[in-house]
Amino acid sequence: MAMANVDKGELMEQVKQQVAVANAQELLTQMTQKCFKKCVNKPGTSLDSSEQKCISMCMDRFMDSWNLISRTYGQRLRREQSKF
């Protein structure tokens, strides 16, 4: 019986890791699409300095927003769980 519990625990950990990787990939995809659309008007072989700066700032803002939303959502989940 203990072996089954270990296997379940390992399986749950692997699933959590896969979900975290999928979330990170989705974050990068969304950030790339939004910032590219916002900052690159005429795609070419390279980015000029203003496009580079815009993308950098856009990515920073996107990550700050994502982190704020994640923290707030986590706090809300903890509050909801503590009610039960």
Tab-separated table of C-alpha atoms in Angstrom:
chain	number	residue	atom	x	y	z
A	1	MET	CA	0.000	0.000	0.000
A	2	ALA	CA	2.860	2.409	0.800
A	3	MET	CA	4.302	1.839	-2.661
A	4	ALA	CA	1.017	2.885	-4.256
A	5	ASN	CA	1.039	6.113	-2.222
A	6	VAL	CA	4.602	6.898	-3.335
A	7	ASP	CA	3.665	6.287	-6.946
A	8	LYS	CA	0.620	8.540	-6.607
A	9	GLY	CA	2.767	11.240	-5.021
A	10	GLU	CA	5.353	11.008	-7.775
A	11	LEU	CA	2.644	11.073	-10.405
A	12	MET	CA	1.052	14.160	-8.866
A	13	GLU	CA	4.430	15.887	-8.754
A	14	GLN	CA	5.048	15.105	-12.421
A	15	VAL	CA	1.608	16.420	-13.351
A	16	LYS	CA	2.260	19.624	-11.390
A	17	GLN	CA	5.573	20.071	-13.204
A	18	GLN	CA	3.947	19.514	-16.586
A	19	VAL	CA	1.228	22.042	-15.772
A	20	ALA	CA	3.869	24.565	-14.688
A	21	VAL	CA	5.773	24.065	-17.963
A	22	ALA	CA	2.566	24.450	-19.990
A	23	ASN	CA	1.715	27.652	-18.091
A	24	ALA	CA	5.202	29.056	-18.712
A	25	GLN	CA	4.933	28.244	-22.426
A	26	GLU	CA	1.541	29.931	-22.618
A	27	LEU	CA	2.908	32.988	-20.820
A	28	LEU	CA	5.804	33.260	-23.261
A	29	THR	CA	3.524	32.788	-26.268
A	30	GLN	CA	1.076	35.464	-25.118
A	31	MET	CA	3.843	37.881	-24.196
A	32	THR	CA	5.645	37.373	-27.501
A	33	GLN	CA	2.494	37.864	-29.563
A	34	LYS	CA	1.280	40.931	-27.689
A	35	CYS	CA	4.645	42.686	-27.509
A	36	PHE	CA	5.572	41.916	-31.121
A	37	LYS	CA	2.217	43.231	-32.338
A	38	LYS	CA	2.574	46.359	-30.200
A	39	CYS	CA	6.229	47.141	-30.928
A	40	VAL	CA	7.149	45.896	-34.401
A	41	ASN	CA	5.444	47.849	-37.154
A	42	LYS	CA	7.535	46.675	-40.109
A	43	PRO	CA	9.120	43.251	-39.564
A	44	GLY	CA	12.583	42.961	-41.064
A	45	THR	CA	15.847	41.161	-40.534
A	46	SER	CA	16.575	42.934	-37.239
A	47	LEU	CA	14.999	45.182	-34.640
A	48	ASP	CA	15.963	48.827	-34.403
A	49	SER	CA	16.761	50.340	-31.021
A	50	SER	CA	13.278	51.777	-30.449
A	51	GLU	CA	11.686	48.381	-31.187
A	52	GLN	CA	14.129	46.669	-28.825
A	53	LYS	CA	13.348	49.166	-26.073
A	54	CYS	CA	9.593	48.847	-26.647
A	55	ILE	CA	9.741	45.038	-26.524
A	56	SER	CA	11.856	45.100	-23.376
A	57	MET	CA	9.478	47.471	-21.598
A	58	CYS	CA	6.421	45.582	-22.861
A	59	MET	CA	7.796	42.282	-21.570
A	60	ASP	CA	8.618	43.847	-18.194
A	61	ARG	CA	5.082	45.250	-17.852
A	62	PHE	CA	3.562	41.979	-18.999
A	63	MET	CA	5.559	39.992	-16.416
A	64	ASP	CA	4.741	42.497	-13.649
A	65	SER	CA	1.039	42.222	-14.492
A	66	TRP	CA	1.197	38.432	-14.683
A	67	ASN	CA	2.917	38.242	-11.290
A	68	LEU	CA	0.391	40.596	-9.683
A	69	ILE	CA	-2.532	38.613	-11.059
A	70	SER	CA	-0.951	35.317	-9.974
A	71	ARG	CA	-0.345	36.568	-6.426
A	72	THR	CA	-3.861	37.985	-6.143
A	73	TYR	CA	-5.414	34.800	-7.499
A	74	GLY	CA	-3.334	32.680	-5.102
A	75	GLN	CA	-4.421	34.823	-2.148
A	76	ARG	CA	-8.050	34.513	-3.187
A	77	LEU	CA	-7.758	30.728	-3.458
A	78	ARG	CA	-6.189	30.524	0.002
A	79	ARG	CA	-8.989	32.693	1.449
A	80	GLU	CA	-11.641	30.531	-0.187
A	81	GLN	CA	-10.002	27.312	1.026
A	82	SER	CA	-9.696	28.606	4.579
A	83	LYS	CA	-13.479	29.091	4.709
A	84	PHE	CA	-14.004	25.350	4.464
